[in-house]
Every structure is written in structure tokens, then in C-alpha cells.
XYZ file of C-alpha atoms in Angstrom:
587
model
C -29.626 74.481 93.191
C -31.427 71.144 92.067
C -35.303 71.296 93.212
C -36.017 68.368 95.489
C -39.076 66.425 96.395
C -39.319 64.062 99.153
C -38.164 60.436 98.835
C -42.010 59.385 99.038
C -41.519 56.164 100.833
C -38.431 55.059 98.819
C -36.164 54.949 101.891
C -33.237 52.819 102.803
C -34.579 49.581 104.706
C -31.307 48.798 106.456
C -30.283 50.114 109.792
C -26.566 50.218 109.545
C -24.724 49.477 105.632
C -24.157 45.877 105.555
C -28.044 44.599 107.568
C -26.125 41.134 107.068
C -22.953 39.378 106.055
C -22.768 39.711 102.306
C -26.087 41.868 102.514
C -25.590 45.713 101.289
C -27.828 48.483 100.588
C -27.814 48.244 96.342
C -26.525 52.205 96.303
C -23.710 50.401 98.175
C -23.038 47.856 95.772
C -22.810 49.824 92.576
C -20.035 51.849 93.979
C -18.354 48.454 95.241
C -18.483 47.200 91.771
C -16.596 50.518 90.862
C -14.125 50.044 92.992
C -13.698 46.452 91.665
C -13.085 47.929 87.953
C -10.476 50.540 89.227
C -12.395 53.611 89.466
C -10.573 56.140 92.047
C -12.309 59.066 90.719
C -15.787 60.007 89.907
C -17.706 63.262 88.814
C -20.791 64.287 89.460
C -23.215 66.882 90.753
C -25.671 65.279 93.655
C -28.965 64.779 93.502
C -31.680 63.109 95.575
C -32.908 60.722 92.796
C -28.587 58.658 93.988
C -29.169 59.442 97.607
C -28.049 55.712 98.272
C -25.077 55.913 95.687
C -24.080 59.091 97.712
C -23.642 57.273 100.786
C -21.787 54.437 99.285
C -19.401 56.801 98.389
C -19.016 57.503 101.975
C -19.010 54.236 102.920
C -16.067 53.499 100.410
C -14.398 57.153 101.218
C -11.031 55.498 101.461
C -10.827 53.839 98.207
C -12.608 55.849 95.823
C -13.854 59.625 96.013
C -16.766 61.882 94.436
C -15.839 65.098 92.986
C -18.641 67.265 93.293
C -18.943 69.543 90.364
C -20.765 72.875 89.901
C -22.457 71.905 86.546
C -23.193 68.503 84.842
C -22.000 69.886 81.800
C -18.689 70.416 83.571
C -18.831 67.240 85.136
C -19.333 64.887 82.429
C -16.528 66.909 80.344
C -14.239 65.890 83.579
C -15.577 62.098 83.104
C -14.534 62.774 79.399
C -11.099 63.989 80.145
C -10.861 60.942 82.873
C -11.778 58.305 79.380
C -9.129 60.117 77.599
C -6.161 59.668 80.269
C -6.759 56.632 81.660
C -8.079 54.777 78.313
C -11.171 53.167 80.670
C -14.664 54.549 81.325
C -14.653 58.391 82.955
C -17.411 58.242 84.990
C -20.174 60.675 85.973
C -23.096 61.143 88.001
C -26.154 63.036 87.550
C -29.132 63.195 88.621
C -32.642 62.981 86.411
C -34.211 65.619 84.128
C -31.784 68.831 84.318
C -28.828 66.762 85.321
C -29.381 64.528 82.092
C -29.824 67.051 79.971
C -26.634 69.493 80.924
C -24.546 65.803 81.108
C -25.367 64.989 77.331
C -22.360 67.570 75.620
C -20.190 65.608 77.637
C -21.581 62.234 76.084
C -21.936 63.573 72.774
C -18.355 64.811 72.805
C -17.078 60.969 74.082
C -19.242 59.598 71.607
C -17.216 61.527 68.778
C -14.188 61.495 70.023
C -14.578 57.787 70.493
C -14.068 58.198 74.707
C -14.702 55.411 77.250
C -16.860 57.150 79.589
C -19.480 55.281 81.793
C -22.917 58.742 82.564
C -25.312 57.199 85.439
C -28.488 59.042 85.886
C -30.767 58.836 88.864
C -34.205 58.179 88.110
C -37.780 58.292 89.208
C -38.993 55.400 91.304
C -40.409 52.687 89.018
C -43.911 52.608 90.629
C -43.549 56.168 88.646
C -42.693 55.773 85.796
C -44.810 56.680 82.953
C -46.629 59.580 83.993
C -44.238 62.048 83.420
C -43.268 62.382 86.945
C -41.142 65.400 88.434
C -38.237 65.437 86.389
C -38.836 62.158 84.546
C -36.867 61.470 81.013
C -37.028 58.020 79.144
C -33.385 58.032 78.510
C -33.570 55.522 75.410
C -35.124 57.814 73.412
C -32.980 60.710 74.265
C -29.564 59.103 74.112
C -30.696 56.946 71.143
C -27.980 54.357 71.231
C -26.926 53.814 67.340
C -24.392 55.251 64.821
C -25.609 59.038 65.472
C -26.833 58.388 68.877
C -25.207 59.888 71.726
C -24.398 56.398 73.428
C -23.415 53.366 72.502
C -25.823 51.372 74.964
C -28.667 52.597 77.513
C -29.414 50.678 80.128
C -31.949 50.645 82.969
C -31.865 48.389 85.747
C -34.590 47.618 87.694
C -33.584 44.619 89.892
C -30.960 45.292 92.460
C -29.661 41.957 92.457
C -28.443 42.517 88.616
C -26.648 46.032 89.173
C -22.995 43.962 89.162
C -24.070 42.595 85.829
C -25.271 46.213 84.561
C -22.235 47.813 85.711
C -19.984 44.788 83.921
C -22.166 45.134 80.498
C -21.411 49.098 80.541
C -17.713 48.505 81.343
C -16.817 45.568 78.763
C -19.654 48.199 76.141
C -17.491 50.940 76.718
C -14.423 49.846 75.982
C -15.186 47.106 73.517
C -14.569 47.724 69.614
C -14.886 51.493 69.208
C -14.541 52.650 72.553
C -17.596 55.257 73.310
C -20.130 56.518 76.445
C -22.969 54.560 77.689
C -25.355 55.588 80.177
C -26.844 53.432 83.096
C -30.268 54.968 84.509
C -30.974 54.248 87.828
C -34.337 54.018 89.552
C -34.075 55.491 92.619
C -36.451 52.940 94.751
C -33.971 50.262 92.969
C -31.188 51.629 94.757
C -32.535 51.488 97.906
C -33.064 47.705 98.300
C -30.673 45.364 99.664
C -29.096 42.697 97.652
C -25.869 39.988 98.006
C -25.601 39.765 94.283
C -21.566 39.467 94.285
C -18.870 41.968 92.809
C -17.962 40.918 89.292
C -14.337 40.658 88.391
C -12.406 43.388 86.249
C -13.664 44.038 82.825
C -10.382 43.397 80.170
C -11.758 43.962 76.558
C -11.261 41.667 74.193
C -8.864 43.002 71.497
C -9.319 42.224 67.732
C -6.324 41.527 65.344
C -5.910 41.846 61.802
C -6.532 38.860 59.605
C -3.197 37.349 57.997
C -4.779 37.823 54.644
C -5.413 41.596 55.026
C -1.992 42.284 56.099
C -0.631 40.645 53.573
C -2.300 42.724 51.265
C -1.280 45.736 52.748
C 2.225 45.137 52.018
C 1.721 44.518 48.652
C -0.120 47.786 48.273
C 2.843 49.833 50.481
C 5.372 48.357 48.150
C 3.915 49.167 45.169
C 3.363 52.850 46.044
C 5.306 55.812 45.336
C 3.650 58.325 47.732
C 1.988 56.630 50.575
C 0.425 58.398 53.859
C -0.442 57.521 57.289
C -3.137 59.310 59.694
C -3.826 58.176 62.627
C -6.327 58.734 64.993
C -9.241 57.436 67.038
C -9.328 56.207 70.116
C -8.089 53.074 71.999
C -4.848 54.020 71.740
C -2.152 53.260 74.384
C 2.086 53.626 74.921
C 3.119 50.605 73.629
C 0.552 51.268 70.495
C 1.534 54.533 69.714
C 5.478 53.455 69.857
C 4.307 49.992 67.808
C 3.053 52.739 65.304
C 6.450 54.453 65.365
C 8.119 51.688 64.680
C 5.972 50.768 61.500
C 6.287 54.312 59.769
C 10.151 54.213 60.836
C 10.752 50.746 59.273
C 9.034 51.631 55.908
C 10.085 55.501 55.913
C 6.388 56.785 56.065
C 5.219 60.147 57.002
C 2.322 60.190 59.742
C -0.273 62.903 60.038
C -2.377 62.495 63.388
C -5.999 63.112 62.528
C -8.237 66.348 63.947
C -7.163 66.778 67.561
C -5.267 63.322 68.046
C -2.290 65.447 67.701
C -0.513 63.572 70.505
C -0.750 60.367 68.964
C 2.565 60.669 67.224
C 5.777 62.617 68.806
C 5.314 65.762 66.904
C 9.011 66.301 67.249
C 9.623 63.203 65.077
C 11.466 63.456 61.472
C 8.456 61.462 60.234
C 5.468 63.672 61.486
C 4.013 65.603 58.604
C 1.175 67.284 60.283
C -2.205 67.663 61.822
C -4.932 67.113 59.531
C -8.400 68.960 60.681
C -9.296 72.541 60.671
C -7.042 74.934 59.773
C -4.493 72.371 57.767
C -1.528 73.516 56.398
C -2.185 73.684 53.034
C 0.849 71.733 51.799
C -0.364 68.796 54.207
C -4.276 69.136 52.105
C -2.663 69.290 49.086
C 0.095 66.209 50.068
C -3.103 63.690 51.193
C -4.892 64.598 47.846
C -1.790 63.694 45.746
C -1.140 60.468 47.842
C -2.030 57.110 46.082
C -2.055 54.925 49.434
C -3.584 56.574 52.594
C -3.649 54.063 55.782
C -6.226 55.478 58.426
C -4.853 54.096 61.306
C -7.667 54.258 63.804
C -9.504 57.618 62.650
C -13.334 57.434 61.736
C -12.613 59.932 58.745
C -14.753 62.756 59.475
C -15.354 65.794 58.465
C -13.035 67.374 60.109
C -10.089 65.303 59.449
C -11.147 65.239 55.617
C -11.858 68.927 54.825
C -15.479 67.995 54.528
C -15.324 64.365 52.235
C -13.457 66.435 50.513
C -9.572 65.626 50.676
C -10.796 61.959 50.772
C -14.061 62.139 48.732
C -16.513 60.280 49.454
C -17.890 57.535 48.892
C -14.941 56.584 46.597
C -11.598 58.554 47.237
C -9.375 58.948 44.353
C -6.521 57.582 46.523
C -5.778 53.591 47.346
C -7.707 53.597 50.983
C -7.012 51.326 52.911
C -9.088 51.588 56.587
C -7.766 50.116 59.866
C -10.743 50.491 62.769
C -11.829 49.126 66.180
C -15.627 49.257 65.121
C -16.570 46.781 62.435
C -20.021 49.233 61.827
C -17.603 51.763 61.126
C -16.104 50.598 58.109
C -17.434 50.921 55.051
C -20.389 53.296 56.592
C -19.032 56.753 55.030
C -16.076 55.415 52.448
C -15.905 52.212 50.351
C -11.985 51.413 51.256
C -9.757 49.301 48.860
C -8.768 47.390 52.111
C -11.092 47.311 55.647
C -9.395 46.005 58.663
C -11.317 45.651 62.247
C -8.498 45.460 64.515
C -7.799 46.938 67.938
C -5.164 49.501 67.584
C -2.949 47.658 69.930
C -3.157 44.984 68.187
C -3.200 46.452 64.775
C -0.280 48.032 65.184
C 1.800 45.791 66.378
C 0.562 43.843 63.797
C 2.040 46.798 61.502
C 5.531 46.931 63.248
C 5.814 43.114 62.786
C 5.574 43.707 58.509
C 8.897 43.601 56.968
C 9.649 46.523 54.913
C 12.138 46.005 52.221
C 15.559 47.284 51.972
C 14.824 50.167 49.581
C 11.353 52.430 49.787
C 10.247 54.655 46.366
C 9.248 57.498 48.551
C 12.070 58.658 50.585
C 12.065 62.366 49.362
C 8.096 62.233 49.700
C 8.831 62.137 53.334
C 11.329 64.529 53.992
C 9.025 67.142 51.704
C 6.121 66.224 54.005
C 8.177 67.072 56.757
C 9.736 70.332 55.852
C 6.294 71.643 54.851
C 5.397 70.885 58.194
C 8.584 72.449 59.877
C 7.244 75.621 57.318
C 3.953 76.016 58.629
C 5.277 76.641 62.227
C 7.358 79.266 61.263
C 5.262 82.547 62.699
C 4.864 85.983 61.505
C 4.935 88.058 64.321
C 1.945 89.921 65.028
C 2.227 92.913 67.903
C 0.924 94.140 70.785
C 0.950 90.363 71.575
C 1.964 87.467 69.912
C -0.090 84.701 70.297
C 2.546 82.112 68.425
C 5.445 83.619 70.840
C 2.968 82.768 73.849
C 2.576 78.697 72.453
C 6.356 79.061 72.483
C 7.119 80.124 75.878
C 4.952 78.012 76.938
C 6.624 74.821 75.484
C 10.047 76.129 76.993
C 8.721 77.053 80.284
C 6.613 74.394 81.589
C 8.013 70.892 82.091
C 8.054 68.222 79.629
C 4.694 66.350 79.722
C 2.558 69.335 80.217
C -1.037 68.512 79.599
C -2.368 71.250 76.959
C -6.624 71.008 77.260
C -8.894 73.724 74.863
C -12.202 74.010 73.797
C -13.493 75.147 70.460
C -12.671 78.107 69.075
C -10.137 80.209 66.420
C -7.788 80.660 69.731
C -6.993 76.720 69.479
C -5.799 76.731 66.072
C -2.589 78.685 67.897
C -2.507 75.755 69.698
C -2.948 73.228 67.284
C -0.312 74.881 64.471
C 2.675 75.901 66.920
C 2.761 73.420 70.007
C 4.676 70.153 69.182
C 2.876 67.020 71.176
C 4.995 64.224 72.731
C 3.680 60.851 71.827
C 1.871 58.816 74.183
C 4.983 56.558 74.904
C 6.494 59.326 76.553
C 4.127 60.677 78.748
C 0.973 59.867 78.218
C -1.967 62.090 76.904
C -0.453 65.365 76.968
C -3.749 66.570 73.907
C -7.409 66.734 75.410
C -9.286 68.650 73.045
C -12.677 67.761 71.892
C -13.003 66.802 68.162
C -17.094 67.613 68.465
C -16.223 70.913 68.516
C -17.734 71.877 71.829
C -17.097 74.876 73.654
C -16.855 74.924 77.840
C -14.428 71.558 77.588
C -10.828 72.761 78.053
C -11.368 74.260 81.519
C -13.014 71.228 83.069
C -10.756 68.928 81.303
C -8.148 70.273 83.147
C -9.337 70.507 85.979
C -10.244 67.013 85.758
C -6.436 66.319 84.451
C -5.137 68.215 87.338
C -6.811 66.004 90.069
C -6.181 62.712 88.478
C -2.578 63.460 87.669
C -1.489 66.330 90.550
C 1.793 65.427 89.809
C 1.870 66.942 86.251
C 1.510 70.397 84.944
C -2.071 71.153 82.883
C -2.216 74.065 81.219
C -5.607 75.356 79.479
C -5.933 77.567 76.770
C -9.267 79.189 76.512
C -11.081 81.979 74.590
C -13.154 84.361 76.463
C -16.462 82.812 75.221
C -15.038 79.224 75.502
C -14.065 79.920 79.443
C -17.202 81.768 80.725
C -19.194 78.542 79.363
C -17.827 76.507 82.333
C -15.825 78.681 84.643
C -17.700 78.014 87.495
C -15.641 74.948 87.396
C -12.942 77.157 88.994
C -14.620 76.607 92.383
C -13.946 72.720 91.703
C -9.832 73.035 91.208
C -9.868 75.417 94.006
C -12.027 73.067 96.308
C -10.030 69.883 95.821
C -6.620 70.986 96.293
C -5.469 71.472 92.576
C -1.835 72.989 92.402
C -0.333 72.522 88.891
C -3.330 74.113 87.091
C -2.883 77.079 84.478
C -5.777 78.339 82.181
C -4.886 81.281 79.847
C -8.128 83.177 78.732
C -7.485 84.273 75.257
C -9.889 87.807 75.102
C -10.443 89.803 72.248
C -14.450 89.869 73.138
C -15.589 88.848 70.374
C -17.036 84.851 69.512
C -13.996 84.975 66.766
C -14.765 81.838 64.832
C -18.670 83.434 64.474
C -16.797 86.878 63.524
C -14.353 85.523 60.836
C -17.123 83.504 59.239
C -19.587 86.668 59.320
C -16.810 89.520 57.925
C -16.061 86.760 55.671
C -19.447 85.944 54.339
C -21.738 89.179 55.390
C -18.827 92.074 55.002
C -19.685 94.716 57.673
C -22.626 93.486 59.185
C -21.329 91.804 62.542
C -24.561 90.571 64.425
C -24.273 88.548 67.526
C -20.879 88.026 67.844
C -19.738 90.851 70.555
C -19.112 89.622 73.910
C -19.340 91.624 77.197
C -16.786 90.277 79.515
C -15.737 90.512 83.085
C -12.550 90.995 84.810
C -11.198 87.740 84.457
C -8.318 88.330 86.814
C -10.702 89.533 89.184
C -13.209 86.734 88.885
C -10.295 84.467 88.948
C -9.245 86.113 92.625
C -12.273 85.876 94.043
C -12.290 81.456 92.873
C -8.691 81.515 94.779
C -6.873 81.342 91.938
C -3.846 83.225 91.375
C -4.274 85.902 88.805
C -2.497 88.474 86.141
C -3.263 90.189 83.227
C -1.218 90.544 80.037
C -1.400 92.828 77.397
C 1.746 92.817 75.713
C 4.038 89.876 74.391
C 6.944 90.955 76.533
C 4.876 90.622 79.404
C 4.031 87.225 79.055
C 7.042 85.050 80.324
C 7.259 86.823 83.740
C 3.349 86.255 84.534
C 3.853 82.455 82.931
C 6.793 82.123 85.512
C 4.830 83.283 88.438
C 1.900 81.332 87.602
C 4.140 77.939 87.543
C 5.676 79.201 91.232
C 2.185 79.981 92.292
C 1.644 77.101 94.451
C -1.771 77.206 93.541
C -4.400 77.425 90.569
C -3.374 80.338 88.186
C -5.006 82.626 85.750
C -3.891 84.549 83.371
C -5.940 87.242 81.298
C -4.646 87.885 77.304
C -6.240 91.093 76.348
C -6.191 90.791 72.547
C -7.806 93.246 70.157
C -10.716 91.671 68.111
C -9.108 91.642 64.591
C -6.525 89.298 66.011
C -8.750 86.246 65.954
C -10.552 87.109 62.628
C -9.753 87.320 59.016
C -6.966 89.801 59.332
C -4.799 87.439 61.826
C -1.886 84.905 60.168
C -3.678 82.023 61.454
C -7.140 82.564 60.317
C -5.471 83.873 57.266
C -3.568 80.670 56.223
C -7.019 78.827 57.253
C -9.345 80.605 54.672
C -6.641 79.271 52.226
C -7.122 75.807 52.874
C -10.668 76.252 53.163
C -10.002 78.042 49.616
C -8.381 75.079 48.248
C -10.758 72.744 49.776
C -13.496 74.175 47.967
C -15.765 74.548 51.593
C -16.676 77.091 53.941
């Protein structure tokens, strides 16, 4: 529970929510101007320094609602998860201090992931500032808007008859270019004035298209190679992009990788789709980009992940013919020195793509079917007993309906995931992959919890190691208290933090410090949220407890007791990672 202090003064000077026509309390008005850009949904945990934000959300109950979290760190994952979905802001509130600083993994994840998301934060009254009052942060400094910031803008408004404008310049911020978080700070005497500043209309971002010039060139470069590669990722991304996209690698025969965890950017079950490239890559895939001479990055920064650390693309100059199409203009050129840079939108971009004319005849038609066998390989399991954690991503494709959202965390578990679950494209159903690409742990459970409520008519289904889950399962309570139905989450447990294990028998033989984990009853703890529960330890077991859960009627659970060794270096998957890291050369 938050510590509060009185108001001090800063109370509302209006006697019923509207003192005049035109007239509102400014709490009032910011979440009118919400309303105005669309928002149904928000996330937050309350706190006194939004009193007056609180009670606009009563005041609009009917059109938008506040989902009151147990955790800011949950919360802003949620807001993440909303950016993802809806491709505009996910928004949070917090409250100053604490709340701030348990909301920043969520804004550091959007800011990687390149997420819309929109984090206000209450603050201390302005006739405070400065003297490090109870709870008091200066937000610009923390969230240090910039290239390896965690925001792309911070703003603090102080005059209630500017909050529309505020609320416009973080909307049209966040979705602009390279879509990202920014955080609006809120003094709390600010909210509490009255103003008739009017609602601003609906932010549309302006979309950026590929010079003539530039695609020009790009054709000359795809014909004259003989073993070209797409990857796409990023964000921005919509239906008609992603099936713009498909048309483009269809017309000129190309194979398509999806970058680290934007696996459901490309249907997974097309003839075309060669891969995932992040951790864990099939090493036919690592050694297929490194023998490419043309790789279009279709909307991926390049990272570390996606690149095997600079590696598979070596920076600054790769080996192969670059060329780099990206919503940011500050992104390109910042790691790599591309043959070609284009700042385009990706809905524009590619449909600037699926308007080039490919020719009648391509060099590299056997380069694509190769690229797509070795991918059809890699999913091929080994069986591995009491329970098989490959049969499990199976069942789960067959049993639950088509469009299933799949949410994880961080964590060995996810490479099961990652390597034997084939992602629709968004033109079918949307974002069926939330999955953070910073890596943090605690996001799949609040993600889909977060997918559940926005989208109650779909199935979410989260996949979560022990350690992953217990960072945010008191986000259970939230599903439970807001009516989710078609909500899964399978705890992987072998009690161990197995990514931290396979790295320490890897490097420090023997000597396993740290890494044990001493875990509850899950199934238990999962009864006592509401949820439904069960408990599987064997790979027979599964299917009934994964039919049961979908007939629950409610939130389910279920508990995978693994043995330790499963997630470390003696399992198939970790086994087939520590050969690409091998190959890569990293560790």
C-alpha cells in the first residue's frame, strides 16, 4: 500500500464537475482528451498525487475504464501489451516516486521493442518542487529522453489550460517515426484547477514513404543478387502492411526471416518463411544470413539480438549488400553504415515494395526453398520424457483456436516457444506474438492479462517459467477481478533460473550459485486468485488438463513440473542454442 500525505491545500475548487458550461476540473479534461484519441482502456495503480484524474475516470465511467493493477511494473507491461495490439499509445498511470520507478521496465521494454505507449506520473505540487519533497523525482533526468533513454519525450505540464496540447504532443510523439513511450508528469495542484481549454481532435501520424530514387535502387540491387534475404521487424506494423510485405517476397520469390520476437510479422506457415532470427537461431538460418549478399531489414533496428551480437551482420560494415528500411531517420546509420538507408513508414514502405515489379525469372529460387526446409528441419523435435515440452507447443497449436494470443517473458522456457509454435501473420488475426525483445522477465503474465481484457473474445495463452511468473503473479488478482475468461498461463517449473544455470554449468562447471529457486504450489496459489488450476507432470497428461482449462469458463492455470536439467545444457533446445552461439563466436 502507497504511503499518503494529505493534499495540503491542493483541493478541487469546483463544487460539482463541470462549475460552468465548457468549464471542467483539469483531472477531468485529460481523461476527456483520452477519450477523444480512442482510449477505452487504461492501466494503472492509484495514487493520491491523480486524485482528480481518478475522478474523471468516474465521471467518464461509460466510455472509458481504469484497470487497477496490483503493481506498476505489471501495469505498465499491460499498457505495453495494449501499444502492441492496438498499434496506438498503451497507456498507464502511476503515481510519483515508487510508482515511477516500478513503471520504468515497462517503458524501457516499449522503448526497445519500439511500442506506442503513453506512462503519466502524478507529481508533487509545483509550489514543491525542488526540495526533494515526499516522493519527488525530476523525471527528465530519469527517463532521459534520447537514443538510450527510456522515452522518447518527457513532458511536464504546468498550466491546465495546455493539458489538450500535452496530451496531443505525446500522442502524435508516440506514434510518429519510430513508434516508442513517452511520459507526461503531472503536478498534482495542476490537476486540480479548472480550465475550458477545448478537446483536440484525433492524433493520425504522418507516414513517411520511400523516395523514388531509393527504390529504384533497390531493384537494381535485388536483380543483381543471387542470394538475397529479408528480416523484418520493428514496430509500426499493421494488416494491410504485413500482407503488402507478403506480397513483395511472393512476387520476387524471397525468403523472410522475422527479426527477435516479431515472429508474427510474417505467417510462419508460409512457403517463404525461413525463420526467426534472435536467440537461439537455427543454425542453418545464422549461417544462411552470413552467406547472403543482399539483406533488406524491413523495419528491424538490428540489434543484438537479431544479429548474434554485430556479429551475423558485423558491424559497422557487414560483409553483405545492406540495405536498411526504418521509421526513425536517427536510426539509420547509428549502429551500421548500410549500402542503401530508407526512412519510410512500414505501411508505406511496403506497399511501396509490393508495387516493384519483379522480373519474370529470379537467380535464387532454390536459395528459397533451402531456407525453407532448414526451417521445416529445425522444428522437427527429439522427444525428451517425463514431459515433452515441444509435444506441449504442439497441443497447444491444435487445441486452442486459431488466433490464440501466445505472451512470455524472458527465459530458456520461451525458446520452446519461439522454435516450435508457427505465428499467423498480422493479416489474419492480428498480434497473436507479445513477447518482449528487452529481455525482461514478469511481462508474459500481465501481457495477457492485458490481452485478455482488451480482446475477451480471443483465447491468450501465457507461457511462463517459474521465476518469470512469480515476478508479476500478483497480477492474477487483476484477470480474476475484471472478469477475464479466455486466459491460460502455463508455469514452466524446473526451480531453477535456467538461462542463469545453463550459462553457469556452461562457464563455471559444478559450481551453481544463485540460481535455485524455492517455489510454491502454483496450483494452489493459483486456487486461492480464482483461477482454475492443475498440475502436470507427465506429457500424456497434458492434453486432458489443456482441454479442461479451455472449458474452464474462467482463468486457468496449469503447473509443468519439469526436472532442472531440462532447461539447461543437457536439454535439445539449449543444446542446438550453444551451437549457434558456437558458430557465432559469443557467449
Amino acid at each position: 500500500m502507497r504511503q499518503t500525505t494529505p493534499l495540503q491545500g491542493h483541493k478541487p475548487d469546483f463544487t460539482s464537475p463541470a462549475a460552468t458550461s465548457g468549464t471542467r476540473l483539469a483531472g477531468h479534461a485529460l481523461v476527456e482528451a483520452l477519450v477523444a484519441q480512442g482510449v477505452q482502456t487504461v492501466f494503472g495503480v492509484p495514487g493520491e498525487s491523480y486524485l482528480a484524474v481518478l475522478d474523471g475516470f468516474h465521471e467518464f465511467r461509460e466510455q472509458i475504464r481504469f484497470i487497477a493493477c496490483r503493481q506498476e511494473g505489471g501495469a505498465a507491461f499491460m499498457a505495453e501489451a495494449q501499444g502492441k495490439l492496438s498499434g496506438q499509445p498503451g497507456i498507464c498511470f502511476v503515481t510519483r516516486g515508487p510508482g515511477a520507478t516500478n513503471a520504468s521496465i515497462g517503458l524501457h521494454t516499449a522503448f526497445q521493442d519500439s511500442t506506442p505507449m503513453i506512462l503519466f506520473i502524478g507529481q508533487v505540487a509545483s509550489d514543491q518542487r525542488d526540495r526533494e519533497a515526499f516522493q519527488e523525482v525530476d523525471y527528465r533526468h530519469m527517463f532521459g529522453p534520447g537514443t538510450l533513454g527510456m522515452a522518447k519525450w518527457v513532458g511536464e505540464v504546468h498550466d491546465a489550460d495546455r493539458l489538450p496540447e500535452y496530451v496531443a504532443h505525446a500522442f502524435h510523439t508516440a506514434m510518429q517515426g519510430r513508434p516508442g513511450p513517452v511520459v507526461l508528469v503531472l503536478p498534482e495542484d495542476m490537476l486540480t484547477k479548472m480550465t475550458a481549454a477545448p478537446v483536440l481532435p484525433r492524433i493520425q501520424p504522418a507516414q513517411a514513404w520511400p523516395a523514388p530514387h531509393a527504390l529504384a535502387e533497390l531493384r537494381e540491387r535485388l536483380v543483381a543478387a543471387k542470394r538475397p534475404i529479408v528480416i523484418a521487424g520493428g514496430g509500426g506494423w499493421t494488416p494491410e502492411s504485413c500482407t503488402a510485405l507478403q506480397g513483395f517476397a511472393e512476387a520476387w520469390q524471397l525468403p523472410v526471416a522475422c527479426a527477435f520476437r516479431f515472429q508474427d510479422l510474417f505467417d510462419n506457415r508460409h512457403p517463404q518463411y525461413a525463420g526467426d532470427v534472435g536467440i537461439g537461431i537455427n543454425p542453418e538460418l545464422a549461417a544462411r544470413v552470413e552467406a547472403a549478399d543482399l539483406v533488406i531489414a524491413v523495419g528491424p533496428r538490428l540489434g543484438e539480438m537479431t544479429t548474434g551480437g554485430y556479429t551475423l551482420l558485423k558491424a559497422p560494415r557487414p560483409a553483405q549488400t545492406l540495405v536498411h528500411i526504418h521509421a526513425g531517420a536517427e536510426e539509420l546509420g547509428r549502429v551500421y553504415a548500410a549500402d542503401l538507408m530508407i526512412n519510410a513508414s512500414m505501411s508505406c514502405a511496403a506497399q511501396a515494395l509490393a508495387g516493384l515489379s519483379a522480373p519474370a525469372q529470379v537467380a535464387w529460387g532454390d536459395w528459397t526453398a533451402g531456407a525453407q526446409a532448414d526451417y521445416q528441419a529445425n522444428r522437427v523435435p527429439q522427444p525428451v520424457s517425463p514431459l515433452d515440452m515441444a509435444e506441449v507447443v504442439r497441443l497447444l497449436a491444435e487445441l486452442c483456436p486459431e488466433g490464440t494470443v501466445f505472451t512470455n517473458g524472458a527465459g530458456n522456457y520461451s525458446g520452446w516457444l519461439h522454435r516450435f509454435h508457427a505465428y499467423s501473420g498480422l493479416q489474419h488475426f492480428g498480434r497473436t506474438q507479445l513477447a518482449p525483445t528487452s529481455g525482461a522477465m514478469g511481462y508474459g503474465l500481465p501481457a495477457a492479462v492485458a490481452a485478455s481484457l482488451l480482446y475477451p473474445e480471443r483465447c491468450v495463452v501465457n507461457i511462463a517459467g517459474d521465476g518469470d511468473f512469480l515476478m508479476n503473479g500478483q497480477e492474477l488478482a487483476t484477470a480474476t477481478g475484471y472478469g477475464a475468461k479466455r486466459l491460460i498461463c502455463v508455469v514452466v517449473d524446473n526451480g531453477t533460473y535456467g538461462t542463469i544455470r545453463m550459462h553457469q554449468e556452461r562457464e563455471y562447471p559444478g559450481r551453481v550459485s544463485g540460481s535455485d529457486l524455492f517455489n510454491p504450489d502454483f496450483a494452489a496459489l493459483a486456487q486461492a486468485y480464482g483461477w482454475a488450476p492443475s498440475r502436470v507432470e507427465r506429457t500424456e497428461d497434458f492434453a486432458p488438463a489443456l482441454r479442461a482449462a479451455l472449458a474452464a469458463g474462467k482463468p486457468a492455470l496449469i503447473h509443468l513440473r519439469l526436472s532442472s536439467d531440462v532447461s539447461t545444457s543437457r536439454s535439445t533446445l539449449t543444446a542446438m542454442r550453444d551451437a549457434a552461439f558456437k558458430r557465432l563466436g559469443t557467449r
